[in-house]
CSV table of C-alpha atoms in Angstrom, one decimal:
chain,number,residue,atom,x,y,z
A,1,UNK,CA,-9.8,12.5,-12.5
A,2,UNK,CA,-7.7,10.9,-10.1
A,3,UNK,CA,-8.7,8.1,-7.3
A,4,UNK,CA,-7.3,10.4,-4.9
A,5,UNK,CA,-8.7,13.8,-6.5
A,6,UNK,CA,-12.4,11.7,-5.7
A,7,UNK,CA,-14.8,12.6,-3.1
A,8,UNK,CA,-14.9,9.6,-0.4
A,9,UNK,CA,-18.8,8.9,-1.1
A,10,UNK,CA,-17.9,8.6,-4.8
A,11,UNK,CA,-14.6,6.8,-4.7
A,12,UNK,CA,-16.8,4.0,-2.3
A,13,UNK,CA,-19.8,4.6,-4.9
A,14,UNK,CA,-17.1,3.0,-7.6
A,15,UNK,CA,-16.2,0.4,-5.3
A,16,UNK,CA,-19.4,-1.0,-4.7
A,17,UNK,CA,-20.3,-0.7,-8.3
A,18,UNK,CA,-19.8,-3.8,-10.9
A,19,UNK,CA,-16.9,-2.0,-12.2
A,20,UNK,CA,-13.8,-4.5,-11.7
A,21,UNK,CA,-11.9,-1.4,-11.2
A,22,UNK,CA,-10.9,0.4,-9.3
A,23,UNK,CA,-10.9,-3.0,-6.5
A,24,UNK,CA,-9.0,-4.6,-4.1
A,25,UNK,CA,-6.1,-2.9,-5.0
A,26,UNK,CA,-6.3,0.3,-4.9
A,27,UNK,CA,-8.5,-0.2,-1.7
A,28,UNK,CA,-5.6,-1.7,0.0
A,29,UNK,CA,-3.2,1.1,-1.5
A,30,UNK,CA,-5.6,3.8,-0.1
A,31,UNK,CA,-6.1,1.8,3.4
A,32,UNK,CA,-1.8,2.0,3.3
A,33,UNK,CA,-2.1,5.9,2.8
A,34,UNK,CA,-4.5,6.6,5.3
A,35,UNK,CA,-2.5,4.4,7.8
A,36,UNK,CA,0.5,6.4,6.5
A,37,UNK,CA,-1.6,9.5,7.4
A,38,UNK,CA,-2.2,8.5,11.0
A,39,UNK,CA,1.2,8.1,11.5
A,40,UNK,CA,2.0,11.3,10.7
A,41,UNK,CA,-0.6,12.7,12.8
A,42,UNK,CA,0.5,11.6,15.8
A,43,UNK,CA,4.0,13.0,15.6
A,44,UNK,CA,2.4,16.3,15.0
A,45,UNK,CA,0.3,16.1,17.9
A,46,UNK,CA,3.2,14.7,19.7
A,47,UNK,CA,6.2,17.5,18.8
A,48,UNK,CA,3.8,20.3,20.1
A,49,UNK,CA,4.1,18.7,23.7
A,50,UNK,CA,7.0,20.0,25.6
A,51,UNK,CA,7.8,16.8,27.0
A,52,UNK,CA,8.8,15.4,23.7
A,53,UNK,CA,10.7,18.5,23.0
A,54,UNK,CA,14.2,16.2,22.9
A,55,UNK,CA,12.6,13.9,20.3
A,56,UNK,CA,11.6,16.9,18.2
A,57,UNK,CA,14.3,16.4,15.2
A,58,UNK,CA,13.6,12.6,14.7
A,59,UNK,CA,9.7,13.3,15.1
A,60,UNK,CA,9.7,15.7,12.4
A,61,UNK,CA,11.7,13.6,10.1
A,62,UNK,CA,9.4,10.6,10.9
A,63,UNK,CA,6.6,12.8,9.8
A,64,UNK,CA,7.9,14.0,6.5
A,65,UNK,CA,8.6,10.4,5.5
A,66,UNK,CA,5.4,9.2,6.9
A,67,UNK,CA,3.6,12.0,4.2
A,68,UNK,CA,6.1,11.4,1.2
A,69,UNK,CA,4.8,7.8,1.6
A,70,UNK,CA,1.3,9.0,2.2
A,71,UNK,CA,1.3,10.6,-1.3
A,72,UNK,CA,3.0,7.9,-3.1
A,73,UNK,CA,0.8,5.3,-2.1
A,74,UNK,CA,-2.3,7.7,-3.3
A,75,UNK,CA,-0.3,7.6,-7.0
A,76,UNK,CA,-0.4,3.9,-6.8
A,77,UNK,CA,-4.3,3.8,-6.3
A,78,UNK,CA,-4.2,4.8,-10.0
A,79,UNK,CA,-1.5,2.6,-11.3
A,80,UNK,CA,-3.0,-0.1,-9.7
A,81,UNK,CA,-6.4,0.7,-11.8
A,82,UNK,CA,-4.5,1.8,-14.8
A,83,UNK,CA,-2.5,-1.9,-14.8
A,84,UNK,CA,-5.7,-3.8,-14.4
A,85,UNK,CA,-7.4,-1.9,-17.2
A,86,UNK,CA,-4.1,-2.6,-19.6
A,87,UNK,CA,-4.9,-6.4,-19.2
A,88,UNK,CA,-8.3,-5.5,-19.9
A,89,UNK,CA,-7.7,-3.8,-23.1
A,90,UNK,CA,-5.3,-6.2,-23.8
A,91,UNK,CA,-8.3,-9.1,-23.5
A,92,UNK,CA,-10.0,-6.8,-26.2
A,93,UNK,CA,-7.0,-6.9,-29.1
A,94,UNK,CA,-7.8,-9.0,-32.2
A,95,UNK,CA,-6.9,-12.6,-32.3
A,96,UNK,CA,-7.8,-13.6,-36.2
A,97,UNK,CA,-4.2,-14.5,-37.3
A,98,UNK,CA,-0.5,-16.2,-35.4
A,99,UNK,CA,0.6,-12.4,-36.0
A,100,UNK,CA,-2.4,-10.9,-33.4
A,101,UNK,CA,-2.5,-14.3,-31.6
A,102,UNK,CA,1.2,-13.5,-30.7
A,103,UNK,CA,0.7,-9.7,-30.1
A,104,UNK,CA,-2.3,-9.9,-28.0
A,105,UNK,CA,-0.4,-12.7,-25.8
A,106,UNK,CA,2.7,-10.4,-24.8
A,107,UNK,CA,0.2,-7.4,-24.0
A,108,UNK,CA,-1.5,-9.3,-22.0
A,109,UNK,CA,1.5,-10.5,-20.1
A,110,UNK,CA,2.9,-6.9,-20.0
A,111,UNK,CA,-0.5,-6.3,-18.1
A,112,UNK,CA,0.0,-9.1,-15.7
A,113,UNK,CA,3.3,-8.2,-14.9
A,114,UNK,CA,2.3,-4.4,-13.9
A,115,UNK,CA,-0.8,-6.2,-12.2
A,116,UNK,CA,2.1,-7.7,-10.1
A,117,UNK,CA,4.7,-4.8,-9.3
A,118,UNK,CA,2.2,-2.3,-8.5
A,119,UNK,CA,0.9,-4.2,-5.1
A,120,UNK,CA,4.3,-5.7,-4.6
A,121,UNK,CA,5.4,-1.4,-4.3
A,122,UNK,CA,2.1,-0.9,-1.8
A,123,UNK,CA,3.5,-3.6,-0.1
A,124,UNK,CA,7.0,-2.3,0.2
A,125,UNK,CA,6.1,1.3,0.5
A,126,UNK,CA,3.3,0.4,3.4
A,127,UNK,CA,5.9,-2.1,4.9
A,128,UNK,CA,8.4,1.3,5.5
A,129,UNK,CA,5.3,3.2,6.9
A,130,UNK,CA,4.9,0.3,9.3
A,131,UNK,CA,8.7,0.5,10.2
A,132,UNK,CA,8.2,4.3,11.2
A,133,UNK,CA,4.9,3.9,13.1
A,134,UNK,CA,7.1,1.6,15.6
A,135,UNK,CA,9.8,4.0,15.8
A,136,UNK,CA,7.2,6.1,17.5
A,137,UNK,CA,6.8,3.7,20.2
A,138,UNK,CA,8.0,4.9,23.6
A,139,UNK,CA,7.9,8.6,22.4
A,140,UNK,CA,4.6,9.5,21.5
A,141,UNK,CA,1.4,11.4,22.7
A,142,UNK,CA,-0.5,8.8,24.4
A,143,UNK,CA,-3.4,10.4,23.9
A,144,UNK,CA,-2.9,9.6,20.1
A,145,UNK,CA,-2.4,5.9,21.2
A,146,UNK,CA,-5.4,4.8,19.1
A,147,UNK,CA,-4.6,7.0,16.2
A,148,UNK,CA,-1.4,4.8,16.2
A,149,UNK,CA,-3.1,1.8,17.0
A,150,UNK,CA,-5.5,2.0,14.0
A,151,UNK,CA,-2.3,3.4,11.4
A,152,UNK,CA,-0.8,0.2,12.3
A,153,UNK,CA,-4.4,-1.9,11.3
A,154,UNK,CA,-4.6,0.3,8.1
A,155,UNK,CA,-0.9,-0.3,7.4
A,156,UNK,CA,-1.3,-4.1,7.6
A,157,UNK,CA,-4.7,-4.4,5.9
A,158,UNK,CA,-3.1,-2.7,3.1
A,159,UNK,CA,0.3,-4.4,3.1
A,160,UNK,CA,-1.7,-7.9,3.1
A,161,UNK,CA,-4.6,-7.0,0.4
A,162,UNK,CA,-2.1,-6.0,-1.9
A,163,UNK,CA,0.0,-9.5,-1.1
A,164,UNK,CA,-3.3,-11.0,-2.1
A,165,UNK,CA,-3.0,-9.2,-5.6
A,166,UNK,CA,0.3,-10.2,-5.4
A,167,UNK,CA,-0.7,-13.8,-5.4
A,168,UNK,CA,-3.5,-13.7,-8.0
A,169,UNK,CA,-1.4,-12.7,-10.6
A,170,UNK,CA,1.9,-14.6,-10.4
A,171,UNK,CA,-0.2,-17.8,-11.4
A,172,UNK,CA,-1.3,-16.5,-14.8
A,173,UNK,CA,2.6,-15.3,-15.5
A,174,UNK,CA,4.3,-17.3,-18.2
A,175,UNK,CA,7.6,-15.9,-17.4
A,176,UNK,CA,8.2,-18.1,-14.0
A,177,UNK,CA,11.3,-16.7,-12.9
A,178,UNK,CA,9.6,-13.5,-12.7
A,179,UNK,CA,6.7,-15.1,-10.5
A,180,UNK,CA,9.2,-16.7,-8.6
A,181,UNK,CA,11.0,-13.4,-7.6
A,182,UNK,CA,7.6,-11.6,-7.3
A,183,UNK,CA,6.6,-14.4,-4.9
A,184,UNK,CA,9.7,-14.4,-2.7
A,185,UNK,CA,10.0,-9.9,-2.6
A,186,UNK,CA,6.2,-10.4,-1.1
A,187,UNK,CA,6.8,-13.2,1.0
A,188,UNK,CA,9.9,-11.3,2.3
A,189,UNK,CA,8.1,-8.0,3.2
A,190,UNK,CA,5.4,-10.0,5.3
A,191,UNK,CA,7.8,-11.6,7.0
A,192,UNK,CA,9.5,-7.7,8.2
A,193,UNK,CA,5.8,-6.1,8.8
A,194,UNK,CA,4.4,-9.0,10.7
A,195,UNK,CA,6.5,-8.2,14.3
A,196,UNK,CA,6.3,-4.7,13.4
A,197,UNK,CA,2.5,-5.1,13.3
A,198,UNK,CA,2.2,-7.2,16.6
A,199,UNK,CA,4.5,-5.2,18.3
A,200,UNK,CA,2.6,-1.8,17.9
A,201,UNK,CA,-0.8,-3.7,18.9
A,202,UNK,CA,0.9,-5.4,21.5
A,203,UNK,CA,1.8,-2.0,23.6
A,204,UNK,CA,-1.2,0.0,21.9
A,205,UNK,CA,-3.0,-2.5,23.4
A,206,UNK,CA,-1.4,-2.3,26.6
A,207,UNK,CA,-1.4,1.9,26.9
A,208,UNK,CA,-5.3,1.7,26.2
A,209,UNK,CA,-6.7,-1.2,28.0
A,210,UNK,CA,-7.7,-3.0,25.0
C-alpha cells in the first residue's frame, strides 16, 4: 500500500514506530502536500466570490498547479521510503570477497544518491507551491487568510525538513561533485522560498491580527 493510500492514524502509527522508515522525509514530503492542498483551497473558496470574479482565469490555473503538485509530492512520500530502504538492502549484500566488497559499495552509493534527489525534488516541488501561495496575495478570500497562512508554514516545514535530508546524505557521498551540486540546488531553493515564506506571514499576519 501506498503512504498516501494510508489512513492518517496509521500512517502517524508508522511514524512513531522504531521503523526508520517511513521518517523525516516523507513527513516533510506530506507536510509540502498538505500545504500544497491549502493553497488550492483557498482559490476555490476564493473564485466562488463575485468580487474575485476578474481574477477567476489565473485563480483556477493557480489551483490546478497547486493540486498537480499536491499529488506529486504524495508520490514522493514513497520514493523517499523506497530510497532509504535501497540503502538498507544494500547494507544487507554480502561482503566475503573484493568482487561483493566492490558491489555492495556502488549499491550502497546508488542508495545515497536517491536518498539525496528525492528531498532535493520536495524541495523544488514545495518551493513552486510556495511561489503560487504568494501569487494569491492581494486577491484572495480573506476569510481563508489562515488557511493561507498555515499552507505557507506547511510549505516551509516541508521545504526545510527535506533540506535537512538533503544535508545528511551529501556527507556520506563519495562522488563529491555530486554533493557539491546537491548542496548548492538546496542551498539555492532556500534562498527563493525564504522571502516568499516571510512575505506571506508578514501580511497573513497583518490581515488576522496575529
Amino acid at each position: 500500500m501506498k503512504l498516501a493510500e494510508m489512513r492518517v492514524d496509521a500512517f502517524s502509527e508508522a511514524l512513531a514506530s522504531d521503523a526508520p522508515a517511513p521518517g523525516g522525509g516523507s513527513a516533510a514530503a506530506l507536510e509540502a502536500a498538505m500545504g500544497a492542498g491549502l493553497v488550492a483551497m483557498v482559490c476555490r473558496l476564493t473564485e466562488e466570490k463575485a468580487q474575485f470574479a476578474r481574477y477567476r482565469a489565473e485563480l483556477l490555473a493557480v489551483q490546478e498547479q497547486a493540486e498537480t503538485l499536491r499529488l506529486k509530492l504524495l508520490d514522493v512520500m514513497d520514493q523517499d521510503t523506497e530510497a532509504f530502504l535501497q540503502v538498507s538492502r544494500a547494507f544487507t549484500l554480502p561482503k566475503r570477497t573484493d568482487e561483493e566488497q566492490a558491489a555492495r559499495s556502488a549499491a550502497i552509493q546508488k542508495g545515497l544518491e536517491a536518498c539525496t534527489k528525492t528531498p532535493l525534488e520536495v524541495m523544488k516541488l514545495a518551493e513552486e507551491a510556495l511561489e503560487l501561495a504568494a501569487s494569491l496575495l492581494g486577491r484572495f478570500n480573506e476569510n481563508t487568510a489562515s488557511d493561507l497562512g498555515v499552507a505557507g508554514l506547511s510549505l516551509q516545514a516541508g521545504l526545510r525538513g527535506a533540506w535537512l535530508n538533503v544535508c545528511i546524505n551529501v556527507g556520506s557521498l563519495k562522488d563529491k561533485a555530486l554533493a557539491q551540486d546537491c548542496r548548492e540546488r538546496g542551498e539555492a531553493l532556500l534562498a527563493k522560498a525564504q522571502p516568499l515564506a516571510e512575505r506571506l506571514s508578514a501580511q497573513v499576519g497583518q490581515i488576522v491580527g496575529a
